[in-house]
PDB file of C-alpha atoms in Angstrom:
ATOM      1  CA  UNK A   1     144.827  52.361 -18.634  1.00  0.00           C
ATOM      2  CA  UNK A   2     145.630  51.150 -15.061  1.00  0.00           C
ATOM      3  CA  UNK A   3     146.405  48.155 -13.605  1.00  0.00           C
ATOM      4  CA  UNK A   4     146.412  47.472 -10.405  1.00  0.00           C
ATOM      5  CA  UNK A   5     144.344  45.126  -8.257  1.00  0.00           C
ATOM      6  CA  UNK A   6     142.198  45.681 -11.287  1.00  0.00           C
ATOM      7  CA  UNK A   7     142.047  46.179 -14.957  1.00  0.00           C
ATOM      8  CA  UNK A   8     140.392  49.754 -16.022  1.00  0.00           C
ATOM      9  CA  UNK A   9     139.743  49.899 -19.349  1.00  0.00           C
ATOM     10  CA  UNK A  10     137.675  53.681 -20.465  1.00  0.00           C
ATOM     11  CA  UNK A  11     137.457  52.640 -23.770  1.00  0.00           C
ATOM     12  CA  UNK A  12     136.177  49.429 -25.076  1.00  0.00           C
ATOM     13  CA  UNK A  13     138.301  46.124 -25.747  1.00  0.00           C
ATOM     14  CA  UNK A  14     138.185  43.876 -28.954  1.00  0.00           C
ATOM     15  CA  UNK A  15     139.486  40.399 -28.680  1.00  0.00           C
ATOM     16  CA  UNK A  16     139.303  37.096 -27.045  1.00  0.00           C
ATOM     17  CA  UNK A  17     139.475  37.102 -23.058  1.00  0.00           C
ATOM     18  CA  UNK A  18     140.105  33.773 -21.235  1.00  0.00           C
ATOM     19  CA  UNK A  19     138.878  33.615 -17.818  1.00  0.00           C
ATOM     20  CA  UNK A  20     135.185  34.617 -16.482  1.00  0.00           C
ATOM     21  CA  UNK A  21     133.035  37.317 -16.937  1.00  0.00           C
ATOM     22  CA  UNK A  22     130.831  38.120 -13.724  1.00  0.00           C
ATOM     23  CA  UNK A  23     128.649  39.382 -16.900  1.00  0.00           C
ATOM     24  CA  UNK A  24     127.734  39.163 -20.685  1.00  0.00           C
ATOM     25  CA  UNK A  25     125.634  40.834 -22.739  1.00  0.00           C
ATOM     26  CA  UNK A  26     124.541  37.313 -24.708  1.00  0.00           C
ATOM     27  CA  UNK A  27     125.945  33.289 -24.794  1.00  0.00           C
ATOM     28  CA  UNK A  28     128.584  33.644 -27.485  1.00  0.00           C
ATOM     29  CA  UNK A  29     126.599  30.044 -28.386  1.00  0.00           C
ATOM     30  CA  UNK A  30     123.344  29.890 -28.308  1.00  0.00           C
ATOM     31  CA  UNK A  31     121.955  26.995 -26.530  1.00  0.00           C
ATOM     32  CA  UNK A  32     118.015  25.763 -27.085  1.00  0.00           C
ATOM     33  CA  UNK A  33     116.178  25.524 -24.024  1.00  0.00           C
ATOM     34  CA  UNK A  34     113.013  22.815 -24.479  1.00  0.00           C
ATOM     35  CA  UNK A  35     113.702  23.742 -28.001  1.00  0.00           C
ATOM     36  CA  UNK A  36     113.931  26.994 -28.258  1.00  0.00           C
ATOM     37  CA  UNK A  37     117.176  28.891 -28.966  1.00  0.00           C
ATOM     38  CA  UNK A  38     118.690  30.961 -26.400  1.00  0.00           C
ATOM     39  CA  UNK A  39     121.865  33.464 -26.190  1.00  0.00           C
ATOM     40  CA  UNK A  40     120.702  35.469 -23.492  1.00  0.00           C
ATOM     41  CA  UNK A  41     120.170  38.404 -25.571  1.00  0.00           C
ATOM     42  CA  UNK A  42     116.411  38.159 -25.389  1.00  0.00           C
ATOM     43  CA  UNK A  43     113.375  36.277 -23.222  1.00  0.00           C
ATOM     44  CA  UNK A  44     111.838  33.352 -24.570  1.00  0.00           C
ATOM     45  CA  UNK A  45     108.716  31.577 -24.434  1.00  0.00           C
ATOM     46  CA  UNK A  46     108.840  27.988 -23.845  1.00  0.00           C
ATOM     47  CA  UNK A  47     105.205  26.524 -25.785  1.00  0.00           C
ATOM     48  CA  UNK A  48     103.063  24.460 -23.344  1.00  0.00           C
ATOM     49  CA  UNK A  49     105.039  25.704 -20.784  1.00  0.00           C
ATOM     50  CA  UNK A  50     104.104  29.507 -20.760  1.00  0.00           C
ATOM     51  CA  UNK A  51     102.458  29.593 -23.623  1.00  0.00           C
ATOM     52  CA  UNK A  52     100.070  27.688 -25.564  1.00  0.00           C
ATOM     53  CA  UNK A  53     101.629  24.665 -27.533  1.00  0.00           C
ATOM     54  CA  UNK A  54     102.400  21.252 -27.756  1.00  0.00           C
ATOM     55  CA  UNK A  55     105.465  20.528 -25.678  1.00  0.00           C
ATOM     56  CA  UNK A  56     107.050  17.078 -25.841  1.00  0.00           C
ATOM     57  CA  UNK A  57     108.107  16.464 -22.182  1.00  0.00           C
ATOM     58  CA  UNK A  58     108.850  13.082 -19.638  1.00  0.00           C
ATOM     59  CA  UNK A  59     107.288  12.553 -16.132  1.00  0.00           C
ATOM     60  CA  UNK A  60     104.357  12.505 -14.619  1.00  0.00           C
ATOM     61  CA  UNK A  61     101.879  15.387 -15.139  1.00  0.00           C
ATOM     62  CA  UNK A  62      99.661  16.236 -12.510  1.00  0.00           C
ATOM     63  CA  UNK A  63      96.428  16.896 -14.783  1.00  0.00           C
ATOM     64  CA  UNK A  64      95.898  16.692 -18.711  1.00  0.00           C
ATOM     65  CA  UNK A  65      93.061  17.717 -20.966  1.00  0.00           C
ATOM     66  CA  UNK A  66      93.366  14.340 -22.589  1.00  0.00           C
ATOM     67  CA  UNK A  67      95.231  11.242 -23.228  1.00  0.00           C
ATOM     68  CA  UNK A  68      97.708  11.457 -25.973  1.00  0.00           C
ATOM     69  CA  UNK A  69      96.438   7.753 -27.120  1.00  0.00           C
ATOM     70  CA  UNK A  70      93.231   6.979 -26.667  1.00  0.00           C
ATOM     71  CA  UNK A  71      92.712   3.804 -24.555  1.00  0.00           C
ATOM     72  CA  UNK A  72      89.363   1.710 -24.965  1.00  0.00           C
ATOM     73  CA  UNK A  73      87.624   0.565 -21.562  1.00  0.00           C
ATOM     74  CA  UNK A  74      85.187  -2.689 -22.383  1.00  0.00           C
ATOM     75  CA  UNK A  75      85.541  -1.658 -26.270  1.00  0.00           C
ATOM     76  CA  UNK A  76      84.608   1.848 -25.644  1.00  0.00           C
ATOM     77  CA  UNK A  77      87.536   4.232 -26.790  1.00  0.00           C
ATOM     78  CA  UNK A  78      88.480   7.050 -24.370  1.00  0.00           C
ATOM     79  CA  UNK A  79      90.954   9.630 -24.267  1.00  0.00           C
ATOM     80  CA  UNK A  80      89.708  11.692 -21.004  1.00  0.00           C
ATOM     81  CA  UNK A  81      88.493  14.519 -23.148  1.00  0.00           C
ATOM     82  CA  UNK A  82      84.834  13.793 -22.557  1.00  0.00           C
ATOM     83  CA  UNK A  83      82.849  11.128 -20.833  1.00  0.00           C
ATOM     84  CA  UNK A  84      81.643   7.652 -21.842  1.00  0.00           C
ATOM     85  CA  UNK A  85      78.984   5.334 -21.118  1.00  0.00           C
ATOM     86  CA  UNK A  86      79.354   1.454 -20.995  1.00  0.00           C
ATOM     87  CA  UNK A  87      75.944  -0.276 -21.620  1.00  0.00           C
ATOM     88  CA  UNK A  88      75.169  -3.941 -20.303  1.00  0.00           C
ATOM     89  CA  UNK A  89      76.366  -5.539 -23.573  1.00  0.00           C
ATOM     90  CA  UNK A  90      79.416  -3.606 -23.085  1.00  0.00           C
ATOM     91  CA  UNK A  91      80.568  -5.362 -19.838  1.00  0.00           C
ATOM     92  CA  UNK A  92      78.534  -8.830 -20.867  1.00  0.00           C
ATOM     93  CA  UNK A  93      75.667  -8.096 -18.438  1.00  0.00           C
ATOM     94  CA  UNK A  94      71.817  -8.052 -19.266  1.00  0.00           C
ATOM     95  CA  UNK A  95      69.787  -5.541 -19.496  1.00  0.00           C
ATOM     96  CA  UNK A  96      67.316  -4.653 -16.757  1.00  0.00           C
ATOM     97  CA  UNK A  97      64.499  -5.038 -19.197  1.00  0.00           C
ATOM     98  CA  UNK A  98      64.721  -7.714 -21.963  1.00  0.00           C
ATOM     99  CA  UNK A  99      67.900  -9.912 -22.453  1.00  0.00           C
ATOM    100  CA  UNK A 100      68.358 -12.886 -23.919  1.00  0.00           C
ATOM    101  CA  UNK A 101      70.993 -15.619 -22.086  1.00  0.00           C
ATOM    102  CA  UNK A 102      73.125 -17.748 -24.772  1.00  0.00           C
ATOM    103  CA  UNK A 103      74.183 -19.936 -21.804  1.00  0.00           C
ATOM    104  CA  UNK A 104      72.472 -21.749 -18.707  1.00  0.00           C
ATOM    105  CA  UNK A 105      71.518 -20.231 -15.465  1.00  0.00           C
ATOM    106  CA  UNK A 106      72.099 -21.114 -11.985  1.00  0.00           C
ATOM    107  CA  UNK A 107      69.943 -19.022  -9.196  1.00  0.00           C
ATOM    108  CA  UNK A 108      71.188 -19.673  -5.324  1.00  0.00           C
ATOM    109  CA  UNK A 109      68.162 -17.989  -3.921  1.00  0.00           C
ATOM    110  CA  UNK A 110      64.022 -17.232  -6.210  1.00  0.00           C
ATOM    111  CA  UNK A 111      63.878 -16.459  -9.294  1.00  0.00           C
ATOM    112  CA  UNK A 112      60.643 -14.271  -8.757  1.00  0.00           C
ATOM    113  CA  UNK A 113      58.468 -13.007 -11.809  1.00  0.00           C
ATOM    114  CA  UNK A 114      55.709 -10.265 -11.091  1.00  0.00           C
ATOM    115  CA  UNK A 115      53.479 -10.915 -13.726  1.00  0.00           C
ATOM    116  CA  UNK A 116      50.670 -13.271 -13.998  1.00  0.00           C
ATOM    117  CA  UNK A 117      52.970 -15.523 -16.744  1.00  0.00           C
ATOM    118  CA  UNK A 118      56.020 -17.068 -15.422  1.00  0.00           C
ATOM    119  CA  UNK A 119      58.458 -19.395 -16.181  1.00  0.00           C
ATOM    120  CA  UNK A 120      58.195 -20.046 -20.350  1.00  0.00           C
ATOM    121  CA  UNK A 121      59.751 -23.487 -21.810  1.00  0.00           C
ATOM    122  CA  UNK A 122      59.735 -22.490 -25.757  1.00  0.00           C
ATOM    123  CA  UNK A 123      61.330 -25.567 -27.914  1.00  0.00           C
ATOM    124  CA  UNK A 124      59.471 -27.097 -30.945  1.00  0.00           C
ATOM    125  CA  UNK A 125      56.615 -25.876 -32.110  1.00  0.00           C
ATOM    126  CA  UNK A 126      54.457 -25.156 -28.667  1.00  0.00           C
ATOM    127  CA  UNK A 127      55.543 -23.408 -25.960  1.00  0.00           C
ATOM    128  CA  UNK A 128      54.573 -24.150 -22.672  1.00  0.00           C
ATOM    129  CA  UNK A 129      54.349 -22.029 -19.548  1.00  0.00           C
ATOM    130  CA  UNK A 130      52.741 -21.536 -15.891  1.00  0.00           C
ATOM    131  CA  UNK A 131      50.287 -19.073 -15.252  1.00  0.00           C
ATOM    132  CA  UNK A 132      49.119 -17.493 -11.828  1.00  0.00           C
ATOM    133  CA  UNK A 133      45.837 -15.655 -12.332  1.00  0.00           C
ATOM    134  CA  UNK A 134      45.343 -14.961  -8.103  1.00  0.00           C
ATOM    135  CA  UNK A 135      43.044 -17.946  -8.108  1.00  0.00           C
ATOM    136  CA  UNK A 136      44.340 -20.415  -9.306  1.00  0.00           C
ATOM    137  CA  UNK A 137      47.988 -21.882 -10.883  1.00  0.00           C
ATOM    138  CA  UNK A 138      47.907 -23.113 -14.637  1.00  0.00           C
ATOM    139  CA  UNK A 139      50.241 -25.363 -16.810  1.00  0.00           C
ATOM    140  CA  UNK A 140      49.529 -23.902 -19.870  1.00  0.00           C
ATOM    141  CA  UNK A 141      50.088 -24.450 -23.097  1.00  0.00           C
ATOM    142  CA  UNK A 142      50.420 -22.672 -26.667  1.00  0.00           C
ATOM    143  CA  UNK A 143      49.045 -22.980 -30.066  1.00  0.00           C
ATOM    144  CA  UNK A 144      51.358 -25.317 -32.446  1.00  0.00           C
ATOM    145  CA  UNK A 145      53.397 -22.932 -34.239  1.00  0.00           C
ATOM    146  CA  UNK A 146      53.294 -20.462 -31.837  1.00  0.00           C
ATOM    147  CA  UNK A 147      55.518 -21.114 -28.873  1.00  0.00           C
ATOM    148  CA  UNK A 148      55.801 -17.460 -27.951  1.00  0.00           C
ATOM    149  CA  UNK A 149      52.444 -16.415 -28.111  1.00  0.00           C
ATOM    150  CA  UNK A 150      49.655 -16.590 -25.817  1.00  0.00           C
ATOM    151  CA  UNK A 151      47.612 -19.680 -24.198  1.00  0.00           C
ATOM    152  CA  UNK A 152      45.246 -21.749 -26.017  1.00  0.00           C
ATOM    153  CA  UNK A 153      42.157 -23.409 -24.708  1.00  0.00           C
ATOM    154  CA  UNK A 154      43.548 -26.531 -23.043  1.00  0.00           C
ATOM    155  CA  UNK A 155      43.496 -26.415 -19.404  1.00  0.00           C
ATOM    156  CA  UNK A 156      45.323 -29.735 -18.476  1.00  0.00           C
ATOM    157  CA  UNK A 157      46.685 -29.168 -15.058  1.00  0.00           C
ATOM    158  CA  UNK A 158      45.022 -26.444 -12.438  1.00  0.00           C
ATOM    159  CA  UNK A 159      46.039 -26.449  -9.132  1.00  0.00           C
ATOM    160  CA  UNK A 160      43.733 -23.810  -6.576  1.00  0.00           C
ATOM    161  CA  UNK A 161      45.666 -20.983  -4.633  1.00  0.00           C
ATOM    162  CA  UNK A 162      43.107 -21.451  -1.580  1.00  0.00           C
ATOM    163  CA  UNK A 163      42.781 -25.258  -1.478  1.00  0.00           C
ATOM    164  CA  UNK A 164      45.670 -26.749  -3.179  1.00  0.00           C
ATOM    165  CA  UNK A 165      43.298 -28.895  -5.204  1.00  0.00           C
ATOM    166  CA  UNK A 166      44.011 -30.081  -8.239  1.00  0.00           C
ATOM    167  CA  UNK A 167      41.982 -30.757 -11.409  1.00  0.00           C
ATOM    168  CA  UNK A 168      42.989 -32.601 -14.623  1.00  0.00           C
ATOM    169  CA  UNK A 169      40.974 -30.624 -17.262  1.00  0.00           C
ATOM    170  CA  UNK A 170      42.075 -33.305 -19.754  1.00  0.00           C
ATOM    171  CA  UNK A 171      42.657 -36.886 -20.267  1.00  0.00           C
ATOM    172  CA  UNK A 172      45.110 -38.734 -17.745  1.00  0.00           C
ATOM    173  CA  UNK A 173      47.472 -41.687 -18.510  1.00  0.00           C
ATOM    174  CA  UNK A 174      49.047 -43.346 -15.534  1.00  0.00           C
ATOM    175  CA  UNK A 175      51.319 -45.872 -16.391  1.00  0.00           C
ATOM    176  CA  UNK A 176      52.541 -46.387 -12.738  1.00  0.00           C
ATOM    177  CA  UNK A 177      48.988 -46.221 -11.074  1.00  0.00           C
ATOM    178  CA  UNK A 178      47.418 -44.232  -8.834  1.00  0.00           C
ATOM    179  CA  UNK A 179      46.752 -45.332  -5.672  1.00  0.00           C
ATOM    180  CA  UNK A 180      44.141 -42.793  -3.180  1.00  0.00           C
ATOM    181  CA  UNK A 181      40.183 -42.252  -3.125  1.00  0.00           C
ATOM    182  CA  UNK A 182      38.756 -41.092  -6.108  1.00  0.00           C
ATOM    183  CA  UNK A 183      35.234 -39.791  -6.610  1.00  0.00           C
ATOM    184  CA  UNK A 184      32.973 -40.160  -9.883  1.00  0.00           C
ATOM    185  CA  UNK A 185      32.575 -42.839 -11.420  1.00  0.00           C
ATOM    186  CA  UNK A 186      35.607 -45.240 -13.179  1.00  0.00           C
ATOM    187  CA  UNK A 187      34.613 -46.787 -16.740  1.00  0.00           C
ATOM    188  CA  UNK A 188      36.581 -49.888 -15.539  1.00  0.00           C
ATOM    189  CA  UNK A 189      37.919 -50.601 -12.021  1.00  0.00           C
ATOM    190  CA  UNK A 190      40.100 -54.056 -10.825  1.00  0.00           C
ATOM    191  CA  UNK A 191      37.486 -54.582  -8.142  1.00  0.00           C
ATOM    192  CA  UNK A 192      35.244 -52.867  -6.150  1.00  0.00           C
ATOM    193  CA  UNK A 193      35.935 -51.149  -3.028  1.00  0.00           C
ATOM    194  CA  UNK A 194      32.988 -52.473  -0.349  1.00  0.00           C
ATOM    195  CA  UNK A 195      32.447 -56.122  -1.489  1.00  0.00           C
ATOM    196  CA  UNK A 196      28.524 -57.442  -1.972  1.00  0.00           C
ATOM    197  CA  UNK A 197      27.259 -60.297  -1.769  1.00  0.00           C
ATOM    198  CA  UNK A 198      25.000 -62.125  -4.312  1.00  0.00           C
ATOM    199  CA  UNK A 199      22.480 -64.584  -3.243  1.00  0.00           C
ATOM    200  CA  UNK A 200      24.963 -64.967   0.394  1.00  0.00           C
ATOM    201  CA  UNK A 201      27.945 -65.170  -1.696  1.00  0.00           C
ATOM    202  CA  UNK A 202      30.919 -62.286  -1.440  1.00  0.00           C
ATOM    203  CA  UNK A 203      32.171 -60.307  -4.742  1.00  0.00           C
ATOM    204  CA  UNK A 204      34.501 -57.995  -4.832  1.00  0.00           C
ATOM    205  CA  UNK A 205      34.918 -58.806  -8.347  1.00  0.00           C
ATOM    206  CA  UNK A 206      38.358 -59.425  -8.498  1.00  0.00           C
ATOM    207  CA  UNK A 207      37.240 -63.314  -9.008  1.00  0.00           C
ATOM    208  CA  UNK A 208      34.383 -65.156 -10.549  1.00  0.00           C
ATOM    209  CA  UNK A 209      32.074 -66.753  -8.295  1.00  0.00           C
ATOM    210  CA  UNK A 210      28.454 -68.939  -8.751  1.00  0.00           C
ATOM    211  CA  UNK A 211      25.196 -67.376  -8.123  1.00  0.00           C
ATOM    212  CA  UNK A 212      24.360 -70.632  -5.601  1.00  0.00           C
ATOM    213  CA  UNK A 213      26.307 -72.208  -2.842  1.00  0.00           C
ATOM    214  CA  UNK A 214      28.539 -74.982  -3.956  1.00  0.00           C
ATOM    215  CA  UNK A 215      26.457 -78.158  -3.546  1.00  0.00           C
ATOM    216  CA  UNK A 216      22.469 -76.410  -4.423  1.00  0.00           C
ATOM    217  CA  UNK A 217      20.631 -79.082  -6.546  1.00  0.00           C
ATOM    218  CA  UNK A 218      19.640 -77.196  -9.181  1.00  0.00           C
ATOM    219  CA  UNK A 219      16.871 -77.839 -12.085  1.00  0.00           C
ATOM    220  CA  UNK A 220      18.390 -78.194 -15.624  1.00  0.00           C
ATOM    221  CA  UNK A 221      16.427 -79.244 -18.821  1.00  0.00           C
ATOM    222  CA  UNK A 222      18.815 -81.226 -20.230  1.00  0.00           C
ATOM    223  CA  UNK A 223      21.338 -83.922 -20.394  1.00  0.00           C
ATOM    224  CA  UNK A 224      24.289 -81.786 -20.564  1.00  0.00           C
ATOM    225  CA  UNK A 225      25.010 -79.240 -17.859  1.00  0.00           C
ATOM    226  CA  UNK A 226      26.762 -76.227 -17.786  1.00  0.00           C
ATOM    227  CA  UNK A 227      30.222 -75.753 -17.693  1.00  0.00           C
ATOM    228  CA  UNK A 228      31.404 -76.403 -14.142  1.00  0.00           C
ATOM    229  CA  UNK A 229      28.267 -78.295 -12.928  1.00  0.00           C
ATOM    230  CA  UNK A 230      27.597 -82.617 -12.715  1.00  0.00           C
ATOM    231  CA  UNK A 231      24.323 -84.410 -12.896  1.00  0.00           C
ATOM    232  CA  UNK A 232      23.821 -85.743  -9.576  1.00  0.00           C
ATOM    233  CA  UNK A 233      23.531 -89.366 -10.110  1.00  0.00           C
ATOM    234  CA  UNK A 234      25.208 -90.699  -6.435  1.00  0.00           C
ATOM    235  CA  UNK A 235      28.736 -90.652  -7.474  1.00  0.00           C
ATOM    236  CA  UNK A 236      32.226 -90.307  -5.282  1.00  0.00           C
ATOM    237  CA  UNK A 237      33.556 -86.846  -5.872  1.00  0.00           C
ATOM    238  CA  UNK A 238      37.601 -86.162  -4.538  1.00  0.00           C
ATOM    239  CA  UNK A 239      36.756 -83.865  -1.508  1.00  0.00           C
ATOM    240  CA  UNK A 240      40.741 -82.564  -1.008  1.00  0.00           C
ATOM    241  CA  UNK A 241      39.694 -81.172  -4.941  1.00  0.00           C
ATOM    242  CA  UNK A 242      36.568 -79.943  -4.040  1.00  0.00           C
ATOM    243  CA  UNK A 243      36.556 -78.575  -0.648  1.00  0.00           C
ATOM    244  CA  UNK A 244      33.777 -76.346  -0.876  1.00  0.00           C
ATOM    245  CA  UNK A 245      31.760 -78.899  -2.395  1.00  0.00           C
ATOM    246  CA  UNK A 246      32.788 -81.431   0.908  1.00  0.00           C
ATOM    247  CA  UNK A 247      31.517 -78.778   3.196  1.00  0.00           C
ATOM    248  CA  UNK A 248      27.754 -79.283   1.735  1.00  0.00           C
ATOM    249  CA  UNK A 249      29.036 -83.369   1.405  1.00  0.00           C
ATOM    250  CA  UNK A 250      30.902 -84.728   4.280  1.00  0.00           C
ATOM    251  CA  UNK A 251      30.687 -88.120   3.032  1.00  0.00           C
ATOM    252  CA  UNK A 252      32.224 -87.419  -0.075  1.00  0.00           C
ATOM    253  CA  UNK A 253      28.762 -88.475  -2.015  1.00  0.00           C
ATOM    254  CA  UNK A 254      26.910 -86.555  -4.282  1.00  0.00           C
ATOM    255  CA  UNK A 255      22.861 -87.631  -4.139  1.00  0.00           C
ATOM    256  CA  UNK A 256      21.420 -89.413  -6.546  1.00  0.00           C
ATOM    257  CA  UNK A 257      18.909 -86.884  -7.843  1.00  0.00           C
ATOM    258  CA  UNK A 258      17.006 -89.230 -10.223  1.00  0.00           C
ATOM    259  CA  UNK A 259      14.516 -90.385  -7.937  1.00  0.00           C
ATOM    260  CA  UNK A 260      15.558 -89.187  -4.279  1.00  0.00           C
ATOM    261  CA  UNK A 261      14.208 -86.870  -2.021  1.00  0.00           C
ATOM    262  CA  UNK A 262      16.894 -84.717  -0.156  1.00  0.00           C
ATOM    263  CA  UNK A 263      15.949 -83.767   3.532  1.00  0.00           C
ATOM    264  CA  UNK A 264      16.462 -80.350   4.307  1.00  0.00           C
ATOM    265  CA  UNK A 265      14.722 -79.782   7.415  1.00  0.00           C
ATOM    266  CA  UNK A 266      14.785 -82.469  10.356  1.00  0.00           C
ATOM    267  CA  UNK A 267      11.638 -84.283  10.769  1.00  0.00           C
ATOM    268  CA  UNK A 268      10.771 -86.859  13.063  1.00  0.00           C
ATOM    269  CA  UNK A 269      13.119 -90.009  12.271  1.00  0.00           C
ATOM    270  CA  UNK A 270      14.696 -88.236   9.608  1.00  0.00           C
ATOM    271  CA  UNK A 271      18.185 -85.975   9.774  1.00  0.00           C
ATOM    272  CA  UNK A 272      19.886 -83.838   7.439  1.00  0.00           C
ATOM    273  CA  UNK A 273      20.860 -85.531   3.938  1.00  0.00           C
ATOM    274  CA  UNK A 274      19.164 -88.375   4.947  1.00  0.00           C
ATOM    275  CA  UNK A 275      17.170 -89.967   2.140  1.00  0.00           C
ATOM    276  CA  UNK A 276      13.669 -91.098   1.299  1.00  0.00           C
ATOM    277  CA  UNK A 277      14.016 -93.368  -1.465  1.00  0.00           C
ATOM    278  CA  UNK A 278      12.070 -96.679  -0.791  1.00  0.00           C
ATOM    279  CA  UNK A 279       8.872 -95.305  -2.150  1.00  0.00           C
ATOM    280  CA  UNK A 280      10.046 -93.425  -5.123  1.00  0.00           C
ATOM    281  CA  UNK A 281      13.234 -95.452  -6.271  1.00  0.00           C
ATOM    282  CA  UNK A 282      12.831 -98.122  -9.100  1.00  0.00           C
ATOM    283  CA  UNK A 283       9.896-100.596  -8.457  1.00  0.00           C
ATOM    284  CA  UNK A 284       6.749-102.384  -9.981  1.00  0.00           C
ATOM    285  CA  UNK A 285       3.235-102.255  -9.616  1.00  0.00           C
ATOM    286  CA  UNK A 286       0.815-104.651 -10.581  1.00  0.00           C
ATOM    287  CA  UNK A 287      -2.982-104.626 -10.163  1.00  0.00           C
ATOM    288  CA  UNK A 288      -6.061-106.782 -10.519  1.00  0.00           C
ATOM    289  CA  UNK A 289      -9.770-106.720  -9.942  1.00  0.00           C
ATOM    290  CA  UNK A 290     -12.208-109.528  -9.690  1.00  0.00           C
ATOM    291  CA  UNK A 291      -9.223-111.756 -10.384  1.00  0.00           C
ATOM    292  CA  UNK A 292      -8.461-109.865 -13.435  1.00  0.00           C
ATOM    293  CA  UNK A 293      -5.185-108.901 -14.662  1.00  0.00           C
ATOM    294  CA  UNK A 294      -5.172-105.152 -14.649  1.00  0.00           C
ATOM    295  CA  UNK A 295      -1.351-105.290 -16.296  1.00  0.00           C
ATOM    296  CA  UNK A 296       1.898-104.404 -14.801  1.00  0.00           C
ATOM    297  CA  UNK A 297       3.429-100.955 -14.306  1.00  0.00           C
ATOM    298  CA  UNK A 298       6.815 -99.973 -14.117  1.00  0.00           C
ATOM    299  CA  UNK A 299       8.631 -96.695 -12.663  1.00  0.00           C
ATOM    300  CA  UNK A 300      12.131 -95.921 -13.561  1.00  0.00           C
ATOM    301  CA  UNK A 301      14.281 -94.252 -11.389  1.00  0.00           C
TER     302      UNK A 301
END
């Protein structure tokens, strides 16, 4: 043994040494490393580290097969070890094809349908729904009982692509009226469009009117006239009443038809409503021959 600047041992030397050793054969206390025990006395393999196994470890890794717990996305559960799909009821959209909307909807632009059948209204027991054939436009209508199904037979409203007519296939009711130029013929109508006139009098028939001119003698077989009509028998009549009536008699005076003879035409000495009553009014006659009393004769008026 030497000592020195240094310590020379040849042999070996049991016992405790205090101070540092610039080596060692093993830890004198093992220590685990990520687990695993370690003196130094052998290599190690650390699992998930460099060599397959689950490894408990904190930060951030830069890739993973898969999520330890599995995470759902729109009620679909993923874990990143394979891929999903999220349909339209997933995410609370409709599908392209089909669908059916529990709410309203509210379109800023079209709504454009492709097929011949359009928009459908389905509540009650018919359905209701508008047709475009290329011709013409239909509101159509469904069976009772059968608000999905197809069209029946009525036709009540057809409007024509090229013209933009419009025919009412069925019966109309039009509280509010209708006001316009209709053709065909009307069962009823208020009045009629180009007034006529019957015997020189106007109807439009919107008002009742008589077949004669105010003021027309007129023959009647009886005592009692018709409603609306006097026996002319020379009497005052209130012409501010009966202006009409005035216009055929200024002078207020209905003739006395009994026994007169009404002037129509001017002849000489004689004017309008001027009378000729002297020979044909009331009077006597009487009569003899060969101073014998023939009798007397009477005319009445």
């Amino acid at each position: 043994m030497s000592i020195g600047n240094g310590l020379k041992v040849g042999g070996s030397v049991t016992g405790n040494l205090t101070g540092n050793a610039d080596t060692a054969t093993k830890i004198k206390t093992a220590r685990k490393i990520g687990g695993v025990a370690f003196d130094g006395s052998a290599d190690i393999n650390l699992p998930g580290v460099n060599a397959t196994g689950n490894q408990n470890t904190t930060g951030n890794a830069a890739t993973a097969t898969k999520l330890q717990a599995a995470r759902t996305i729109n009620g679909v559960s993923f874990d990143g070890s394979a891929n999903i799909t999220l349909t339209p009821s997933n995410i609370g959209a409709l599908a392209l094809t089909g669908g059916t909307l529990s709410g309203g909807l509210t379109a800023a632009g079209e709504v454009i349908s492709r097929s011949a059948n359009g928009l459908r209204i389905a509540y009650g027991n018919y359905g209701f729904f508008i047709r475009n054939d290329g011709s013409n436009t239909y509101f159509m209508l469904t069976d009772s009982g059968n608000s999905l199904g197809t069209h029946n037979s009525l036709r009540p409203f057809i409007i024509s692509n090229h013209t933009g007519n419009v025919t009412i296939a069925t019966k109309l009711n039009a509280s509010g009226g209708i006001t316009g130029s209709l053709s065909g013929n009307a069962s009823t109508a208020t009045k009629l469009q180009t007034a006529r006139t019957i015997n020189g009098v106007k109807f439009d028939g919107s008002a009742n009117i008589e077949a004669f001119p105010p003021g027309v003698p007129l023959p009647w077989p009886s005592d009692t006239p018709p409603a609306g009509y006097a026996i002319m028998q020379g009497q005052t009549f209130d012409k501010a009443a009966y202006p009409k009536l005035a216009i055929a008699y200024p002078s207020g005076v209905i003739p006395d038809m009994r026994g007169w003879t009404i002037k129509g035409k001017p002849a000489s000495g004689r004017a309008v409503l001027s009378q000729e009553q002297d020979g044909i009014k009331s009077h006597t006659h009487s009569a003899s021959a060969s101073s014998t009393d023939l009798g007397t004769k009477t005319t009445s008026s």
